[in-house]
């Protein structure tokens, strides 16, 4: 069974600085998808960034980028130029491609990291 | 494009009572998920529908939880009878089809069981 571990329950960063959130996962599969979701206090879960395991190039979305280390089963999120609106819970999630190609594709989440951006 | 809609946003009930949650996915999305998010944890899948059929309900406590998606559009999740440990946020998510890897989440329903 796949597991996702986020070892940092809480983090804080000053506005405009850079912060990195850690995520490790365990799987015996070779093809899969990894995601970072953001959940602000209003609770709406929003996709931040996604990574396909067969792609070596790290995904980037504006101020958000990942460091994907497949051999180490590590998937960290870097937020550059942090903004007050980045304050939220951040969840790392795994999706098996064996279920993706079929009709499943359910996500397995970590416990989350609470990020606070301070002015 | 409208997002995933859920209602109610909040619900408080006594233990052993019944409760139902409603979800309307993004128009045209074939796959619908219900997740349970207990405070301090990540969401955990309860049930997944593909159109109006159940794909995965292996983690649904079937003695008290039930869900349906009769016409392949909106869905209802019911708890009967509720227990204290059912206090959680219930999230609904939808996905366009099997070729899409992105799930879109609703705002959730926060259930408190007293």
Coordinates of C-alpha atoms in Angstrom, one line a residue, chain B residues 36 44-49 54-68 77-83 86:
Chain B
X36 CA -13.6 12.2 5.0
X44 CA -9.3 9.8 3.2
X45 CA -11.4 8.3 0.4
X46 CA -14.8 6.9 1.4
X47 CA -16.3 6.1 -2.0
X48 CA -15.8 6.7 -5.7
X49 CA -18.4 6.7 -8.4
X54 CA -19.6 2.5 -7.5
X55 CA -15.9 1.9 -8.4
X56 CA -14.4 1.8 -4.9
X57 CA -16.2 1.7 -1.6
X58 CA -13.7 -0.4 0.3
X59 CA -13.1 2.2 3.0
X60 CA -16.8 3.1 3.5
X61 CA -18.2 1.9 6.9
X62 CA -21.2 0.3 5.3
X63 CA -23.0 -0.5 8.5
X64 CA -23.7 3.2 8.9
X65 CA -22.6 5.1 5.7
X66 CA -24.4 4.9 2.4
X67 CA -24.0 6.9 -0.8
X68 CA -25.7 7.1 -4.1
X77 CA -23.8 10.7 1.3
X78 CA -25.8 9.5 4.4
X79 CA -24.7 8.5 7.9
X80 CA -27.2 6.6 10.0
X81 CA -26.7 6.4 12.9
X82 CA -23.9 8.9 13.5
X83 CA -21.2 8.3 16.0
X86 CA -17.8 10.7 12.5

